[in-house]
């Protein structure tokens, strides 16, 4: 059985390289371009699922981190609770990453071998081992709509030779990821009663990941050979990991339009509102990033006029909402002065409110992007949005 | 002008000493007995105002701490933002304490004089001075529906002589609190245009506080002389501060029925679900306590079968809600296993969910108490509720 039926992507409108479409998953359709809030350890930090589903946010898909969930609470617990959706109480779509990026960014890696990666857990220092097969097994238990192939994520400034070596390893791991994923699907299907065979469980999509560092020739080769293996969608990995921003945008501009146009294109771990707009303009459909949540917890608000730090003394008695153009629940109710006070007083509610507003801003921006592409106004939107972002909050 | 019109209390039904009634405030009626969530620094920790107002909690009045808000952000900020309600974005009723208890519990007190209390701020160590007049001025700016007289809170085991001295000081401060409050109301009223004179602002109620430690004779005297000064409601202060629980209940049993029956009776800073039920049985109408919020942040859930610590290993794969008899938003959506995982992973959402459920349990318990008294079933309710509380969560 191929997993080709597990997800479908249809482009509804194009404007230049930018496109808007529908990603059909077993848990409902998702309009693209889409931003996926990051639910690291089964929680999008600082926000309740009810709020993620409320009309002002309306997140259709969130990301779960395989690495974090595998280490804690562990797959036995999640399996016993019926998979990640049931465990956390979220019935919309999810995507799980492969764990490769967290191993690279969070742990002391002991050894990368052909077989996989040996590392020490960032929680308790325990020696752990992750491979394509183990990642696929864990992601099968998590049972998100979309799983990611297990890759090696090299540093942003990696030299050509090392980048090729890493890319070749990622390609071999991609093949093993695909094989393990197909075998799991067959085995799951065979284990099911005929009546269950149409159920959600076996029907998980798998995305391949394009690597190659900042080297366009390697990126093109990685793309071609990843497509040859064949996945339900394709991701650009290893960007926004230390390279200069123009380098990132150049690679996206070169590679994204070459990615299969009938499959979703996912730019992993990116980025700022500017990054999202510029990447959409280059043909990207999906994004995830911790910026709105992490920066919210650190007192930073994203607004239509750029980022502001709520600690700033000029907000001490400012009764205006965070963003006067925003209609999220936080901006409808609370003043800058109050959120500043909460932040300075160390109140958890500061993080909660800033996280909510920031996610609302990211998700609403994507809604406006989709609308602009549909109506052929994306070039104008991009120009005005970018101009306003740099104008500064009054 | 007397402040006697600022609040009205009507008893709707009695059962023994227990009673249910309506407290009419300028921001709507409040059914009693009532539990007031504590909004220390302008935020009920870990929960959004939208959720406090949602049907499963439906908090009609919350408490703000004068001491905390006075130190940070300070009354200038709150004044500039139009009072505490506007500053925090809460348009239901509020009560502010006088600051006396926090000075006693949080600071290094430098000197208690006839004039007031000199202490060092717990935030920055700055030398501060609080008196009846200053407390009334701060509470006037905060502009809650109910302000509290400035009192001295002695330790729970204070000897008779010292308790009398403290009580006499509290009585003199009560008189000064009343005078300052009346003068403020007159001055506010005079400063207003005729059209504004019916507005909310001048119309703040003031409650007196009965002290006297664990000495019933002093408590009775404190009650009688506080009532002679004349307040809009009366509170029992200085309980649950280190004395034995039977001592507290004995004092409540002796004093509460002697408190004016046509005014609300408020037991400050109490308590556990058992305390609430036992105090209602002795004639108390109002409560506030940090237990549901603070213990929630520390991983403790209050349930109809008693308290449980969510860390407990037996919840690792328990897919049942925190309390199978609870219909709050958390219990409708999330499993014990998930909340346990969040708590162990240090996720903020653990505190958020436990706080929400605990407040729902306290507020729902009070709803059931009111219903039981109205229908003459409180004795039965009290027996069954207490029995179930001690049965232990399965």
mmCIF file of C-alpha atoms in Angstrom, chain A residues 66-347:
data_model
loop_
_atom_site.group_PDB
_atom_site.id
_atom_site.type_symbol
_atom_site.label_atom_id
_atom_site.label_comp_id
_atom_site.label_asym_id
_atom_site.label_seq_id
_atom_site.Cartn_x
_atom_site.Cartn_y
_atom_site.Cartn_z
ATOM 1 C CA UNK A 66 8.514 13.649 18.398
ATOM 2 C CA UNK A 67 11.735 14.088 20.349
ATOM 3 C CA UNK A 68 10.050 15.690 23.353
ATOM 4 C CA UNK A 69 7.074 13.339 23.460
ATOM 5 C CA UNK A 70 9.245 10.255 22.978
ATOM 6 C CA UNK A 71 11.401 11.220 25.973
ATOM 7 C CA UNK A 72 8.445 12.356 28.085
ATOM 8 C CA UNK A 73 5.828 10.994 28.714
ATOM 9 C CA UNK A 74 7.074 8.258 26.338
ATOM 10 C CA UNK A 75 5.212 6.326 23.680
ATOM 11 C CA UNK A 76 3.885 3.676 26.080
ATOM 12 C CA UNK A 77 1.859 6.328 27.878
ATOM 13 C CA UNK A 78 0.596 7.932 24.668
ATOM 14 C CA UNK A 79 -0.250 4.523 23.201
ATOM 15 C CA UNK A 80 -2.176 3.582 26.342
ATOM 16 C CA UNK A 81 -4.108 6.839 26.041
ATOM 17 C CA UNK A 82 -5.050 6.179 22.403
ATOM 18 C CA UNK A 83 -2.569 8.320 20.470
ATOM 19 C CA UNK A 84 -1.529 11.941 20.710
ATOM 20 C CA UNK A 85 -4.871 13.489 19.722
ATOM 21 C CA UNK A 86 -6.754 11.685 22.482
ATOM 22 C CA UNK A 87 -3.933 12.094 24.975
ATOM 23 C CA UNK A 88 -3.863 15.866 24.684
ATOM 24 C CA UNK A 89 -7.521 16.497 23.789
ATOM 25 C CA UNK A 90 -7.103 17.957 20.295
ATOM 26 C CA UNK A 91 -9.172 16.606 17.435
ATOM 27 C CA UNK A 92 -7.960 18.817 14.612
ATOM 28 C CA UNK A 93 -4.986 17.977 12.404
ATOM 29 C CA UNK A 94 -1.427 17.567 13.658
ATOM 30 C CA UNK A 95 2.020 17.210 12.165
ATOM 31 C CA UNK A 96 4.903 15.595 14.022
ATOM 32 C CA UNK A 97 8.516 16.303 13.193
ATOM 33 C CA UNK A 98 11.021 13.474 13.105
ATOM 34 C CA UNK A 99 13.118 14.389 16.136
ATOM 35 C CA UNK A 100 16.210 15.022 14.018
ATOM 36 C CA UNK A 101 16.222 18.767 14.555
ATOM 37 C CA UNK A 102 15.770 18.581 18.350
ATOM 38 C CA UNK A 103 18.540 16.000 18.653
ATOM 39 C CA UNK A 104 20.773 18.438 16.811
ATOM 40 C CA UNK A 105 19.685 21.578 18.689
ATOM 41 C CA UNK A 106 19.016 20.337 22.240
ATOM 42 C CA UNK A 107 21.340 17.467 22.977
ATOM 43 C CA UNK A 108 24.940 16.552 23.281
ATOM 44 C CA UNK A 109 25.247 14.265 20.269
ATOM 45 C CA UNK A 110 27.506 11.335 20.995
ATOM 46 C CA UNK A 111 27.762 9.716 17.616
ATOM 47 C CA UNK A 112 26.115 9.907 14.183
ATOM 48 C CA UNK A 113 26.422 6.570 12.401
ATOM 49 C CA UNK A 114 24.856 5.093 9.310
ATOM 50 C CA UNK A 115 22.347 3.455 11.605
ATOM 51 C CA UNK A 116 21.212 6.603 13.405
ATOM 52 C CA UNK A 117 22.083 9.146 16.098
ATOM 53 C CA UNK A 118 23.235 8.453 19.617
ATOM 54 C CA UNK A 119 22.739 11.321 22.042
ATOM 55 C CA UNK A 120 22.113 12.247 25.645
ATOM 56 C CA UNK A 121 18.607 13.293 26.672
ATOM 57 C CA UNK A 122 18.376 16.975 27.613
ATOM 58 C CA UNK A 123 16.060 15.961 30.457
ATOM 59 C CA UNK A 124 18.090 13.437 32.412
ATOM 60 C CA UNK A 125 21.274 12.856 30.412
ATOM 61 C CA UNK A 126 20.253 9.282 29.573
ATOM 62 C CA UNK A 127 21.902 7.773 26.500
ATOM 63 C CA UNK A 128 19.329 7.437 23.712
ATOM 64 C CA UNK A 129 19.345 6.300 20.119
ATOM 65 C CA UNK A 130 17.156 7.588 17.309
ATOM 66 C CA UNK A 131 17.024 6.143 13.777
ATOM 67 C CA UNK A 132 14.652 6.414 10.819
ATOM 68 C CA UNK A 133 12.896 3.232 11.922
ATOM 69 C CA UNK A 134 12.527 4.351 15.538
ATOM 70 C CA UNK A 135 11.301 7.808 14.503
ATOM 71 C CA UNK A 136 8.709 6.205 12.218
ATOM 72 C CA UNK A 137 7.603 3.870 14.986
ATOM 73 C CA UNK A 138 7.231 6.719 17.461
ATOM 74 C CA UNK A 139 5.413 8.879 14.922
ATOM 75 C CA UNK A 140 3.097 6.004 14.120
ATOM 76 C CA UNK A 141 2.075 5.835 17.769
ATOM 77 C CA UNK A 142 1.691 9.613 17.967
ATOM 78 C CA UNK A 143 -0.528 9.161 14.905
ATOM 79 C CA UNK A 144 -0.482 12.706 13.578
ATOM 80 C CA UNK A 145 -1.965 13.371 10.131
ATOM 81 C CA UNK A 146 1.505 14.147 8.803
ATOM 82 C CA UNK A 147 4.776 12.494 9.832
ATOM 83 C CA UNK A 148 8.230 13.690 8.772
ATOM 84 C CA UNK A 149 11.138 11.617 7.467
ATOM 85 C CA UNK A 150 14.106 11.337 9.842
ATOM 86 C CA UNK A 151 16.891 13.624 8.637
ATOM 87 C CA UNK A 152 20.217 15.000 9.727
ATOM 88 C CA UNK A 153 20.167 18.748 10.202
ATOM 89 C CA UNK A 154 23.596 20.275 9.522
ATOM 90 C CA UNK A 155 24.653 23.722 10.765
ATOM 91 C CA UNK A 156 23.782 26.700 8.562
ATOM 92 C CA UNK A 157 27.349 27.469 7.500
ATOM 93 C CA UNK A 158 28.407 23.903 6.696
ATOM 94 C CA UNK A 159 31.030 23.546 3.905
ATOM 95 C CA UNK A 160 30.184 21.901 0.602
ATOM 96 C CA UNK A 161 31.912 18.572 1.260
ATOM 97 C CA UNK A 162 30.392 18.096 4.675
ATOM 98 C CA UNK A 163 27.023 19.288 3.388
ATOM 99 C CA UNK A 164 27.113 16.641 0.645
ATOM 100 C CA UNK A 165 27.977 13.903 3.134
ATOM 101 C CA UNK A 166 25.125 15.005 5.405
ATOM 102 C CA UNK A 167 22.731 15.228 2.455
ATOM 103 C CA UNK A 168 23.620 11.732 1.281
ATOM 104 C CA UNK A 169 22.990 10.396 4.788
ATOM 105 C CA UNK A 170 19.638 12.216 4.928
ATOM 106 C CA UNK A 171 18.715 10.670 1.552
ATOM 107 C CA UNK A 172 19.535 7.153 2.761
ATOM 108 C CA UNK A 173 17.557 7.858 5.941
ATOM 109 C CA UNK A 174 14.671 9.225 3.838
ATOM 110 C CA UNK A 175 14.519 5.931 1.960
ATOM 111 C CA UNK A 176 14.551 3.959 5.192
ATOM 112 C CA UNK A 177 11.899 6.288 6.664
ATOM 113 C CA UNK A 178 9.654 5.672 3.660
ATOM 114 C CA UNK A 179 10.152 1.898 3.812
ATOM 115 C CA UNK A 180 9.466 1.757 7.538
ATOM 116 C CA UNK A 181 6.402 3.957 7.132
ATOM 117 C CA UNK A 182 4.950 1.801 4.339
ATOM 118 C CA UNK A 183 5.642 -1.398 6.260
ATOM 119 C CA UNK A 184 3.927 0.032 9.340
ATOM 120 C CA UNK A 185 0.891 1.071 7.317
ATOM 121 C CA UNK A 186 0.575 -2.413 5.812
ATOM 122 C CA UNK A 187 1.002 -4.052 9.163
ATOM 123 C CA UNK A 188 -1.510 -1.739 10.822
ATOM 124 C CA UNK A 189 -4.010 -2.352 8.039
ATOM 125 C CA UNK A 190 -3.584 -6.118 8.255
ATOM 126 C CA UNK A 191 -4.058 -6.035 11.996
ATOM 127 C CA UNK A 192 -7.381 -4.276 11.654
ATOM 128 C CA UNK A 193 -10.800 -5.802 11.395
ATOM 129 C CA UNK A 194 -12.372 -5.145 7.985
ATOM 130 C CA UNK A 195 -14.774 -2.675 9.559
ATOM 131 C CA UNK A 196 -11.885 -0.642 10.955
ATOM 132 C CA UNK A 197 -9.902 -0.580 7.742
ATOM 133 C CA UNK A 198 -11.498 2.680 6.748
ATOM 134 C CA UNK A 199 -10.693 4.263 10.093
ATOM 135 C CA UNK A 200 -8.198 7.031 10.515
ATOM 136 C CA UNK A 201 -5.427 5.083 12.058
ATOM 137 C CA UNK A 202 -3.320 3.628 9.254
ATOM 138 C CA UNK A 203 -3.777 6.600 7.023
ATOM 139 C CA UNK A 204 -0.832 8.840 7.947
ATOM 140 C CA UNK A 205 0.984 11.007 5.379
ATOM 141 C CA UNK A 206 4.788 11.163 5.245
ATOM 142 C CA UNK A 207 6.742 14.219 4.083
ATOM 143 C CA UNK A 208 10.330 14.138 2.810
ATOM 144 C CA UNK A 209 12.898 16.759 3.811
ATOM 145 C CA UNK A 210 15.253 18.569 1.449
ATOM 146 C CA UNK A 211 18.672 19.371 2.907
ATOM 147 C CA UNK A 212 21.971 20.609 1.442
ATOM 148 C CA UNK A 213 22.882 23.572 3.632
ATOM 149 C CA UNK A 214 23.385 26.873 1.823
ATOM 150 C CA UNK A 215 24.557 25.144 -1.373
ATOM 151 C CA UNK A 216 22.045 25.507 -4.168
ATOM 152 C CA UNK A 217 23.471 22.660 -6.262
ATOM 153 C CA UNK A 218 23.115 20.282 -3.307
ATOM 154 C CA UNK A 219 19.624 21.558 -2.543
ATOM 155 C CA UNK A 220 18.564 20.858 -6.147
ATOM 156 C CA UNK A 221 20.064 17.392 -6.039
ATOM 157 C CA UNK A 222 18.475 16.720 -2.659
ATOM 158 C CA UNK A 223 15.114 17.804 -4.018
ATOM 159 C CA UNK A 224 15.345 15.632 -7.110
ATOM 160 C CA UNK A 225 16.443 12.512 -5.279
ATOM 161 C CA UNK A 226 13.924 13.022 -2.440
ATOM 162 C CA UNK A 227 11.130 13.307 -5.001
ATOM 163 C CA UNK A 228 12.400 10.106 -6.622
ATOM 164 C CA UNK A 229 11.864 8.293 -3.336
ATOM 165 C CA UNK A 230 8.344 9.706 -3.343
ATOM 166 C CA UNK A 231 6.539 11.414 -0.455
ATOM 167 C CA UNK A 232 3.132 12.927 0.251
ATOM 168 C CA UNK A 233 4.654 16.392 0.588
ATOM 169 C CA UNK A 234 8.068 18.021 0.734
ATOM 170 C CA UNK A 235 9.798 20.187 3.291
ATOM 171 C CA UNK A 236 12.752 22.520 3.230
ATOM 172 C CA UNK A 237 14.805 21.660 6.322
ATOM 173 C CA UNK A 238 17.984 23.126 7.716
ATOM 174 C CA UNK A 239 17.092 26.743 7.062
ATOM 175 C CA UNK A 240 16.977 29.566 9.607
ATOM 176 C CA UNK A 241 19.717 27.714 11.508
ATOM 177 C CA UNK A 242 22.451 30.303 11.512
ATOM 178 C CA UNK A 243 22.821 31.285 7.864
ATOM 179 C CA UNK A 244 22.288 34.899 6.749
ATOM 180 C CA UNK A 245 18.688 35.815 5.940
ATOM 181 C CA UNK A 246 19.346 36.666 2.235
ATOM 182 C CA UNK A 247 20.983 33.234 1.868
ATOM 183 C CA UNK A 248 17.827 31.596 3.191
ATOM 184 C CA UNK A 249 15.541 33.575 0.900
ATOM 185 C CA UNK A 250 17.765 32.875 -2.130
ATOM 186 C CA UNK A 251 17.600 29.147 -1.499
ATOM 187 C CA UNK A 252 13.829 29.259 -1.054
ATOM 188 C CA UNK A 253 13.499 31.331 -4.231
ATOM 189 C CA UNK A 254 15.573 28.808 -6.162
ATOM 190 C CA UNK A 255 14.186 25.582 -4.722
ATOM 191 C CA UNK A 256 10.510 26.155 -3.851
ATOM 192 C CA UNK A 257 9.323 26.627 -7.448
ATOM 193 C CA UNK A 258 11.110 23.368 -8.375
ATOM 194 C CA UNK A 259 9.269 21.417 -5.693
ATOM 195 C CA UNK A 260 6.330 19.355 -7.031
ATOM 196 C CA UNK A 261 3.508 21.817 -7.547
ATOM 197 C CA UNK A 262 0.834 19.243 -6.695
ATOM 198 C CA UNK A 263 2.257 18.594 -3.249
ATOM 199 C CA UNK A 264 2.387 20.869 -0.196
ATOM 200 C CA UNK A 265 5.658 22.717 0.375
ATOM 201 C CA UNK A 266 6.639 23.103 4.001
ATOM 202 C CA UNK A 267 9.379 25.445 5.253
ATOM 203 C CA UNK A 268 10.410 24.051 8.637
ATOM 204 C CA UNK A 269 10.942 26.261 11.673
ATOM 205 C CA UNK A 270 10.412 29.602 9.908
ATOM 206 C CA UNK A 271 9.867 32.385 10.903
ATOM 207 C CA UNK A 272 9.142 36.063 11.436
ATOM 208 C CA UNK A 273 6.067 37.662 9.828
ATOM 209 C CA UNK A 274 8.396 39.081 7.134
ATOM 210 C CA UNK A 275 9.866 35.590 6.552
ATOM 211 C CA UNK A 276 6.377 34.133 6.105
ATOM 212 C CA UNK A 277 5.330 36.729 3.549
ATOM 213 C CA UNK A 278 8.595 36.501 1.619
ATOM 214 C CA UNK A 279 8.479 32.707 1.616
ATOM 215 C CA UNK A 280 4.863 32.636 0.472
ATOM 216 C CA UNK A 281 5.927 34.947 -2.362
ATOM 217 C CA UNK A 282 8.475 32.262 -3.307
ATOM 218 C CA UNK A 283 5.930 29.429 -3.323
ATOM 219 C CA UNK A 284 5.862 27.999 0.236
ATOM 220 C CA UNK A 285 2.575 26.618 1.654
ATOM 221 C CA UNK A 286 3.271 25.577 5.256
ATOM 222 C CA UNK A 287 5.179 27.019 8.210
ATOM 223 C CA UNK A 288 5.835 26.353 11.857
ATOM 224 C CA UNK A 289 7.750 28.443 14.341
ATOM 225 C CA UNK A 290 8.078 28.994 18.090
ATOM 226 C CA UNK A 291 8.459 32.785 17.670
ATOM 227 C CA UNK A 292 4.875 33.849 18.529
ATOM 228 C CA UNK A 293 4.769 31.641 21.636
ATOM 229 C CA UNK A 294 8.365 31.885 22.867
ATOM 230 C CA UNK A 295 8.674 35.635 22.289
ATOM 231 C CA UNK A 296 5.267 36.127 23.874
ATOM 232 C CA UNK A 297 6.545 34.502 27.056
ATOM 233 C CA UNK A 298 9.530 36.846 26.902
ATOM 234 C CA UNK A 299 7.361 39.965 26.756
ATOM 235 C CA UNK A 300 7.456 40.610 23.030
ATOM 236 C CA UNK A 301 4.350 41.430 21.025
ATOM 237 C CA UNK A 302 4.134 41.091 17.243
ATOM 238 C CA UNK A 303 1.988 43.839 15.800
ATOM 239 C CA UNK A 304 1.023 45.149 12.384
ATOM 240 C CA UNK A 305 3.598 47.871 13.022
ATOM 241 C CA UNK A 306 6.416 45.597 14.073
ATOM 242 C CA UNK A 307 7.648 44.009 17.267
ATOM 243 C CA UNK A 308 7.474 45.776 20.611
ATOM 244 C CA UNK A 309 8.710 44.893 24.050
ATOM 245 C CA UNK A 310 5.851 45.291 26.493
ATOM 246 C CA UNK A 311 8.286 46.199 29.297
ATOM 247 C CA UNK A 312 8.876 49.555 27.627
ATOM 248 C CA UNK A 313 8.115 52.428 30.033
ATOM 249 C CA UNK A 314 6.117 54.273 27.377
ATOM 250 C CA UNK A 315 3.333 51.706 27.831
ATOM 251 C CA UNK A 316 2.973 52.358 31.602
ATOM 252 C CA UNK A 317 -0.394 54.112 31.296
ATOM 253 C CA UNK A 318 -1.206 53.261 27.679
ATOM 254 C CA UNK A 319 -4.823 52.131 27.604
ATOM 255 C CA UNK A 320 -4.770 51.130 23.940
ATOM 256 C CA UNK A 321 -4.768 47.462 22.884
ATOM 257 C CA UNK A 322 -1.475 45.811 21.883
ATOM 258 C CA UNK A 323 -2.328 46.307 18.223
ATOM 259 C CA UNK A 324 -5.053 48.775 17.308
ATOM 260 C CA UNK A 325 -5.684 46.877 14.080
ATOM 261 C CA UNK A 326 -6.124 43.532 15.831
ATOM 262 C CA UNK A 327 -9.489 42.135 16.860
ATOM 263 C CA UNK A 328 -8.280 39.144 18.884
ATOM 264 C CA UNK A 329 -9.787 38.428 22.302
ATOM 265 C CA UNK A 330 -6.799 40.022 24.058
ATOM 266 C CA UNK A 331 -6.902 43.234 22.023
ATOM 267 C CA UNK A 332 -10.658 43.480 22.496
ATOM 268 C CA UNK A 333 -10.298 43.347 26.283
ATOM 269 C CA UNK A 334 -6.915 44.372 27.627
ATOM 270 C CA UNK A 335 -4.720 47.476 27.611
ATOM 271 C CA UNK A 336 -0.984 47.666 27.012
ATOM 272 C CA UNK A 337 -0.582 49.152 30.495
ATOM 273 C CA UNK A 338 -2.171 46.103 32.108
ATOM 274 C CA UNK A 339 -0.122 43.563 30.144
ATOM 275 C CA UNK A 340 3.035 45.531 30.932
ATOM 276 C CA UNK A 341 2.120 45.472 34.630
ATOM 277 C CA UNK A 342 1.472 41.722 34.514
ATOM 278 C CA UNK A 343 4.815 41.125 32.823
ATOM 279 C CA UNK A 344 6.751 43.216 35.342
ATOM 280 C CA UNK A 345 4.916 41.534 38.223
ATOM 281 C CA UNK A 346 5.883 38.101 36.868
ATOM 282 C CA UNK A 347 2.228 37.106 36.429
#
